[in-house]
Structures are given as structure tokens and as C-alpha cells.
Amino acid sequence: MSITAYKVEAVGHDRTGEDYGYVNIMYRYGNKQSCPRPDQCEKMEVMWADESVYGPPAPGSKVGDFIKTWLMGSWDCGVFTHREIAQRLMDAFTGLKLKELAWFENPREKTLKNGKPRARRAKWLPEREVDLVYLYSDYYIDAREPASAQTDFFTVTRMDAWGESTWFMCTPEAAEKLIAMNYDNLAVKETTIVG
């Protein structure tokens, strides 16, 4: 079995794919496990990423409409975005929820890779203060036994040898409306997930 829908994800560049000067976000590391599903944790624990999703150089300081996640892993349940964008999308579409973020300082904010203290502000920190949230769907569809979506946005899941993989997706009608909203740093493309 399989399901075909529109995968929605943040990208770390502008619409032309030429400007990669945007900040990246990452889940807090250390012995903290990242939350497997947003609805199972109180807040998403995050910090600014000191490495680019696309390799060197480090990410830039521009804050896009959506913020790319560094090293997402095999699950992708939603996107990081500004609170006002999340609210606008929740008003326009069904199946969306938001999760608050708990911010932590990246150790590289104060220290260089060689262990020396940083003399000036890191170039990969955001150029301005932003109020971000995590936008996701807690309506799940199993790719092995697909049902028709009851909401505009949903999360497709699949169990395999590595555990559970997830994709943040929407219906073709929702994709058309979302693309027309013309947001920067957002990719919406038709994808088939084989169960």
C-alpha cells in the first residue's frame, strides 16, 4: 500500500535556491532524547544551529518565514515558523496545532570549536528576536493502511527496521492554497510514501 499527498517542509534557502543565508534550528542535544511526536511532549527543546543543513559555511543570520531544522532524523512531523504565520495557517486549514518551544543556549554561542571564548557574536545567530512555534498535525495516517484524509494537514507514519518515520503532509487542495500564500523557505511537493 502507499499514500500520495503533498509533503510540506521548511528549506534553508530562498525561493530561487540561491540565498542560503538563513538561520537553522536544531533540537537540544546532550543526553536529552528529542520528542518522537510533538503531542507527547510539553515543549520542543531547541537551540540555534551552528552548522548549516547544507554543509559549510555556517548558516547565516536571516530569519525566514519557516526555519529549516538541522539533522531532523527519520521523523518530520511539522515545521518551525513565526507565531503569526502559524495562527494564519491554523485559521485557514484544518488539522494543524502548535507547540511552544523551550529555548536553550548552543554551547558554540560563547565558545569557538577550538575551545577558545568567542570574541564577537556568532554569525549564525538570528539578526533579530523572533517568536517561533512548531506547527504540526496530530492527525496520523499509516502508509501501510492508508485512509482518506479527514483534515487538510496530517502526518503520514510508517514503521520499518529503523523505527517510525513520519512526513508532514497535506491534501492537493490545501497544497494549492498554501503555494498561493507565497511563503519563503517552504517547499510543498507531491510525494508518494510506500507502506
PDB file of C-alpha atoms in Angstrom:
ATOM      1  CA  MET A   1       0.000   0.000   0.000  1.00  0.00           C
ATOM      2  CA  SER A   2       1.046   3.620  -0.409  1.00  0.00           C
ATOM      3  CA  ILE A   3      -0.243   7.146   0.019  1.00  0.00           C
ATOM      4  CA  THR A   4       0.285  10.103  -2.309  1.00  0.00           C
ATOM      5  CA  ALA A   5      -0.103  13.606  -0.891  1.00  0.00           C
ATOM      6  CA  TYR A   6       1.855  16.868  -0.678  1.00  0.00           C
ATOM      7  CA  LYS A   7       4.878  16.903   1.623  1.00  0.00           C
ATOM      8  CA  VAL A   8       5.389  20.228   3.410  1.00  0.00           C
ATOM      9  CA  GLU A   9       8.829  21.153   4.723  1.00  0.00           C
ATOM     10  CA  ALA A  10      10.945  24.164   5.593  1.00  0.00           C
ATOM     11  CA  VAL A  11      14.016  24.821   3.435  1.00  0.00           C
ATOM     12  CA  GLY A  12      17.138  26.773   4.368  1.00  0.00           C
ATOM     13  CA  HIS A  13      17.202  28.955   1.270  1.00  0.00           C
ATOM     14  CA  ASP A  14      15.059  31.478  -0.587  1.00  0.00           C
ATOM     15  CA  ARG A  15      12.631  30.652  -3.426  1.00  0.00           C
ATOM     16  CA  THR A  16      15.322  30.909  -6.106  1.00  0.00           C
ATOM     17  CA  GLY A  17      17.565  28.460  -4.223  1.00  0.00           C
ATOM     18  CA  GLU A  18      20.446  30.942  -4.418  1.00  0.00           C
ATOM     19  CA  ASP A  19      20.443  32.596  -0.961  1.00  0.00           C
ATOM     20  CA  TYR A  20      21.418  30.176   1.828  1.00  0.00           C
ATOM     21  CA  GLY A  21      21.974  32.911   4.443  1.00  0.00           C
ATOM     22  CA  TYR A  22      19.127  31.804   6.736  1.00  0.00           C
ATOM     23  CA  VAL A  23      19.321  30.603  10.344  1.00  0.00           C
ATOM     24  CA  ASN A  24      18.825  26.912  11.109  1.00  0.00           C
ATOM     25  CA  ILE A  25      17.325  25.445  14.264  1.00  0.00           C
ATOM     26  CA  MET A  26      18.236  22.181  15.975  1.00  0.00           C
ATOM     27  CA  TYR A  27      16.880  20.017  18.729  1.00  0.00           C
ATOM     28  CA  ARG A  28      18.730  20.332  22.001  1.00  0.00           C
ATOM     29  CA  TYR A  29      21.464  17.738  22.159  1.00  0.00           C
ATOM     30  CA  GLY A  30      23.213  16.042  25.055  1.00  0.00           C
ATOM     31  CA  ASN A  31      21.620  13.099  26.796  1.00  0.00           C
ATOM     32  CA  LYS A  32      18.161  14.528  26.118  1.00  0.00           C
ATOM     33  CA  GLN A  33      16.209  12.463  23.621  1.00  0.00           C
ATOM     34  CA  SER A  34      14.229  14.541  21.167  1.00  0.00           C
ATOM     35  CA  CYS A  35      10.483  14.091  21.441  1.00  0.00           C
ATOM     36  CA  PRO A  36       9.290  11.419  18.967  1.00  0.00           C
ATOM     37  CA  ARG A  37       5.882  13.088  18.497  1.00  0.00           C
ATOM     38  CA  PRO A  38       5.101  16.717  19.323  1.00  0.00           C
ATOM     39  CA  ASP A  39       1.814  15.826  21.058  1.00  0.00           C
ATOM     40  CA  GLN A  40       3.752  13.618  23.533  1.00  0.00           C
ATOM     41  CA  CYS A  41       5.955  16.375  24.973  1.00  0.00           C
ATOM     42  CA  GLU A  42       5.184  19.586  26.836  1.00  0.00           C
ATOM     43  CA  LYS A  43       7.529  21.788  24.773  1.00  0.00           C
ATOM     44  CA  MET A  44      10.003  21.196  21.938  1.00  0.00           C
ATOM     45  CA  GLU A  45      13.539  21.725  23.290  1.00  0.00           C
ATOM     46  CA  VAL A  46      15.563  23.642  20.700  1.00  0.00           C
ATOM     47  CA  MET A  47      18.575  25.896  20.111  1.00  0.00           C
ATOM     48  CA  TRP A  48      20.085  27.788  17.165  1.00  0.00           C
ATOM     49  CA  ALA A  49      22.184  25.555  14.883  1.00  0.00           C
ATOM     50  CA  ASP A  50      25.842  26.475  14.438  1.00  0.00           C
ATOM     51  CA  GLU A  51      26.142  24.327  11.309  1.00  0.00           C
ATOM     52  CA  SER A  52      24.286  24.654   8.040  1.00  0.00           C
ATOM     53  CA  VAL A  53      21.897  21.984   6.857  1.00  0.00           C
ATOM     54  CA  TYR A  54      23.723  22.155   3.523  1.00  0.00           C
ATOM     55  CA  GLY A  55      27.304  21.854   4.860  1.00  0.00           C
ATOM     56  CA  PRO A  56      29.934  24.593   5.294  1.00  0.00           C
ATOM     57  CA  PRO A  57      29.884  27.516   5.661  1.00  0.00           C
ATOM     58  CA  ALA A  58      27.828  28.048   8.830  1.00  0.00           C
ATOM     59  CA  PRO A  59      24.247  29.217   8.283  1.00  0.00           C
ATOM     60  CA  GLY A  60      23.503  32.921   8.030  1.00  0.00           C
ATOM     61  CA  SER A  61      21.532  35.217  10.309  1.00  0.00           C
ATOM     62  CA  LYS A  62      18.431  35.930   8.186  1.00  0.00           C
ATOM     63  CA  VAL A  63      15.155  34.736   9.655  1.00  0.00           C
ATOM     64  CA  GLY A  64      12.845  33.230   7.034  1.00  0.00           C
ATOM     65  CA  ASP A  65       9.092  32.606   7.166  1.00  0.00           C
ATOM     66  CA  PHE A  66       9.919  28.992   8.060  1.00  0.00           C
ATOM     67  CA  ILE A  67      13.129  27.767   9.717  1.00  0.00           C
ATOM     68  CA  LYS A  68      14.984  24.669   8.479  1.00  0.00           C
ATOM     69  CA  THR A  69      15.793  22.005  11.045  1.00  0.00           C
ATOM     70  CA  TRP A  70      19.344  20.705  11.241  1.00  0.00           C
ATOM     71  CA  LEU A  71      19.566  16.878  11.445  1.00  0.00           C
ATOM     72  CA  MET A  72      15.887  16.057  11.658  1.00  0.00           C
ATOM     73  CA  GLY A  73      16.270  12.284  11.689  1.00  0.00           C
ATOM     74  CA  SER A  74      13.657   9.909  10.327  1.00  0.00           C
ATOM     75  CA  TRP A  75      10.660  11.814  11.591  1.00  0.00           C
ATOM     76  CA  ASP A  76       9.339  15.052  10.253  1.00  0.00           C
ATOM     77  CA  CYS A  77       6.044  15.951  11.924  1.00  0.00           C
ATOM     78  CA  GLY A  78       5.876  19.666  11.232  1.00  0.00           C
ATOM     79  CA  VAL A  79       7.707  22.957  10.672  1.00  0.00           C
ATOM     80  CA  PHE A  80       9.151  25.784  12.756  1.00  0.00           C
ATOM     81  CA  THR A  81       7.548  29.126  11.911  1.00  0.00           C
ATOM     82  CA  HIS A  82       6.572  32.508  13.325  1.00  0.00           C
ATOM     83  CA  ARG A  83       3.611  32.520  15.715  1.00  0.00           C
ATOM     84  CA  GLU A  84       1.567  34.858  13.457  1.00  0.00           C
ATOM     85  CA  ILE A  85       2.136  32.626  10.385  1.00  0.00           C
ATOM     86  CA  ALA A  86       1.145  29.536  12.403  1.00  0.00           C
ATOM     87  CA  GLN A  87      -2.040  31.283  13.547  1.00  0.00           C
ATOM     88  CA  ARG A  88      -2.880  32.375   9.994  1.00  0.00           C
ATOM     89  CA  LEU A  89      -2.438  28.791   8.737  1.00  0.00           C
ATOM     90  CA  MET A  90      -4.454  27.325  11.634  1.00  0.00           C
ATOM     91  CA  ASP A  91      -7.297  29.730  10.762  1.00  0.00           C
ATOM     92  CA  ALA A  92      -7.157  28.742   7.065  1.00  0.00           C
ATOM     93  CA  PHE A  93      -6.709  24.950   7.335  1.00  0.00           C
ATOM     94  CA  THR A  94      -7.896  22.004   9.439  1.00  0.00           C
ATOM     95  CA  GLY A  95      -5.645  19.502  11.236  1.00  0.00           C
ATOM     96  CA  LEU A  96      -2.989  21.959  12.480  1.00  0.00           C
ATOM     97  CA  LYS A  97      -1.750  22.500  16.039  1.00  0.00           C
ATOM     98  CA  LEU A  98       1.116  24.469  17.503  1.00  0.00           C
ATOM     99  CA  LYS A  99       3.649  23.532  20.145  1.00  0.00           C
ATOM    100  CA  GLU A 100       5.569  26.021  22.269  1.00  0.00           C
ATOM    101  CA  LEU A 101       9.382  25.946  22.222  1.00  0.00           C
ATOM    102  CA  ALA A 102      11.783  25.758  25.170  1.00  0.00           C
ATOM    103  CA  TRP A 103      14.994  27.571  24.141  1.00  0.00           C
ATOM    104  CA  PHE A 104      18.487  26.541  25.220  1.00  0.00           C
ATOM    105  CA  GLU A 105      21.814  28.193  24.510  1.00  0.00           C
ATOM    106  CA  ASN A 106      24.019  26.424  21.989  1.00  0.00           C
ATOM    107  CA  PRO A 107      27.443  25.917  23.667  1.00  0.00           C
ATOM    108  CA  ARG A 108      29.053  27.355  20.493  1.00  0.00           C
ATOM    109  CA  GLU A 109      27.395  30.739  21.133  1.00  0.00           C
ATOM    110  CA  LYS A 110      30.131  31.541  23.675  1.00  0.00           C
ATOM    111  CA  THR A 111      32.946  29.183  22.621  1.00  0.00           C
ATOM    112  CA  LEU A 112      34.713  28.513  19.320  1.00  0.00           C
ATOM    113  CA  LYS A 113      35.243  24.947  18.055  1.00  0.00           C
ATOM    114  CA  ASN A 114      38.836  25.081  19.352  1.00  0.00           C
ATOM    115  CA  GLY A 115      37.512  25.790  22.876  1.00  0.00           C
ATOM    116  CA  LYS A 116      38.566  29.443  22.999  1.00  0.00           C
ATOM    117  CA  PRO A 117      35.996  32.052  24.066  1.00  0.00           C
ATOM    118  CA  ARG A 118      34.203  33.791  21.200  1.00  0.00           C
ATOM    119  CA  ALA A 119      35.310  37.440  20.751  1.00  0.00           C
ATOM    120  CA  ARG A 120      32.156  38.604  18.930  1.00  0.00           C
ATOM    121  CA  ARG A 121      28.603  37.462  18.318  1.00  0.00           C
ATOM    122  CA  ALA A 122      28.304  34.317  16.193  1.00  0.00           C
ATOM    123  CA  LYS A 123      27.265  34.992  12.554  1.00  0.00           C
ATOM    124  CA  TRP A 124      24.760  32.143  12.667  1.00  0.00           C
ATOM    125  CA  LEU A 125      22.599  33.682  15.413  1.00  0.00           C
ATOM    126  CA  PRO A 126      19.398  35.397  14.210  1.00  0.00           C
ATOM    127  CA  GLU A 127      19.618  39.048  13.191  1.00  0.00           C
ATOM    128  CA  ARG A 128      16.521  39.847  15.262  1.00  0.00           C
ATOM    129  CA  GLU A 129      14.328  38.479  18.057  1.00  0.00           C
ATOM    130  CA  VAL A 130      11.646  36.112  16.772  1.00  0.00           C
ATOM    131  CA  ASP A 131       8.609  34.451  18.331  1.00  0.00           C
ATOM    132  CA  LEU A 132       8.696  30.942  16.892  1.00  0.00           C
ATOM    133  CA  VAL A 133       6.464  27.910  17.403  1.00  0.00           C
ATOM    134  CA  TYR A 134       6.335  24.378  15.997  1.00  0.00           C
ATOM    135  CA  LEU A 135       3.384  23.808  13.643  1.00  0.00           C
ATOM    136  CA  TYR A 136       2.304  20.172  13.241  1.00  0.00           C
ATOM    137  CA  SER A 137      -0.634  17.822  12.780  1.00  0.00           C
ATOM    138  CA  ASP A 138      -1.690  15.194  15.301  1.00  0.00           C
ATOM    139  CA  TYR A 139      -3.938  13.503  12.740  1.00  0.00           C
ATOM    140  CA  TYR A 140      -1.963  10.358  11.762  1.00  0.00           C
ATOM    141  CA  ILE A 141      -2.348   8.151   8.696  1.00  0.00           C
ATOM    142  CA  ASP A 142      -0.476   4.833   8.442  1.00  0.00           C
ATOM    143  CA  ALA A 143       1.171   4.452   4.993  1.00  0.00           C
ATOM    144  CA  ARG A 144       0.648   0.664   5.138  1.00  0.00           C
ATOM    145  CA  GLU A 145      -3.127   1.052   5.572  1.00  0.00           C
ATOM    146  CA  PRO A 146      -3.913   4.496   4.133  1.00  0.00           C
ATOM    147  CA  ALA A 147      -7.261   6.063   4.844  1.00  0.00           C
ATOM    148  CA  SER A 148      -8.521   9.190   3.142  1.00  0.00           C
ATOM    149  CA  ALA A 149      -7.520  12.326   4.987  1.00  0.00           C
ATOM    150  CA  GLN A 150     -10.207  13.856   7.186  1.00  0.00           C
ATOM    151  CA  THR A 151      -8.227  17.103   7.605  1.00  0.00           C
ATOM    152  CA  ASP A 152      -6.281  19.460   5.303  1.00  0.00           C
ATOM    153  CA  PHE A 153      -2.986  18.623   7.083  1.00  0.00           C
ATOM    154  CA  PHE A 154      -1.932  15.263   8.504  1.00  0.00           C
ATOM    155  CA  THR A 155       1.127  13.216   9.430  1.00  0.00           C
ATOM    156  CA  VAL A 156       1.890  10.055   7.468  1.00  0.00           C
ATOM    157  CA  THR A 157       3.636   7.355   9.530  1.00  0.00           C
ATOM    158  CA  ARG A 158       5.452   4.159   8.596  1.00  0.00           C
ATOM    159  CA  MET A 159       7.117   1.565  10.805  1.00  0.00           C
ATOM    160  CA  ASP A 160      10.254  -0.001   9.366  1.00  0.00           C
ATOM    161  CA  ALA A 161      13.517  -1.558  10.548  1.00  0.00           C
ATOM    162  CA  TRP A 162      14.764   1.814  11.875  1.00  0.00           C
ATOM    163  CA  GLY A 163      11.593   2.588  13.824  1.00  0.00           C
ATOM    164  CA  GLU A 164       8.864   5.032  12.931  1.00  0.00           C
ATOM    165  CA  SER A 165       9.297   7.516  10.088  1.00  0.00           C
ATOM    166  CA  THR A 166       6.905  10.424   9.638  1.00  0.00           C
ATOM    167  CA  TRP A 167       6.084  13.040   6.988  1.00  0.00           C
ATOM    168  CA  PHE A 168       4.147  16.305   7.419  1.00  0.00           C
ATOM    169  CA  MET A 169       1.685  16.370   4.509  1.00  0.00           C
ATOM    170  CA  CYS A 170      -1.458  17.993   3.145  1.00  0.00           C
ATOM    171  CA  THR A 171      -4.191  17.357   0.586  1.00  0.00           C
ATOM    172  CA  PRO A 172      -3.855  18.619  -3.027  1.00  0.00           C
ATOM    173  CA  GLU A 173      -6.462  21.346  -2.330  1.00  0.00           C
ATOM    174  CA  ALA A 174      -4.563  22.549   0.758  1.00  0.00           C
ATOM    175  CA  ALA A 175      -1.267  22.438  -1.192  1.00  0.00           C
ATOM    176  CA  GLU A 176      -2.722  24.674  -3.890  1.00  0.00           C
ATOM    177  CA  LYS A 177      -3.896  27.253  -1.296  1.00  0.00           C
ATOM    178  CA  LEU A 178      -0.605  27.046   0.635  1.00  0.00           C
ATOM    179  CA  ILE A 179       1.513  27.580  -2.513  1.00  0.00           C
ATOM    180  CA  ALA A 180      -0.678  30.587  -3.425  1.00  0.00           C
ATOM    181  CA  MET A 181       0.145  32.130   0.000  1.00  0.00           C
ATOM    182  CA  ASN A 182       3.666  32.544  -1.392  1.00  0.00           C
ATOM    183  CA  TYR A 183       5.766  31.935   1.738  1.00  0.00           C
ATOM    184  CA  ASP A 184       9.548  31.978   1.554  1.00  0.00           C
ATOM    185  CA  ASN A 185      11.540  28.999   2.847  1.00  0.00           C
ATOM    186  CA  LEU A 186       8.723  26.480   2.337  1.00  0.00           C
ATOM    187  CA  ALA A 187       8.692  23.539  -0.092  1.00  0.00           C
ATOM    188  CA  VAL A 188       5.400  21.839  -0.990  1.00  0.00           C
ATOM    189  CA  LYS A 189       5.735  18.892  -3.371  1.00  0.00           C
ATOM    190  CA  GLU A 190       3.778  15.814  -4.346  1.00  0.00           C
ATOM    191  CA  THR A 191       5.275  12.728  -2.723  1.00  0.00           C
ATOM    192  CA  THR A 192       4.332   9.049  -2.555  1.00  0.00           C
ATOM    193  CA  ILE A 193       5.096   7.201   0.681  1.00  0.00           C
ATOM    194  CA  VAL A 194       5.213   3.423   0.221  1.00  0.00           C
ATOM    195  CA  GLY A 195       3.946   1.483   3.252  1.00  0.00           C
TER     196      GLY A 195
END
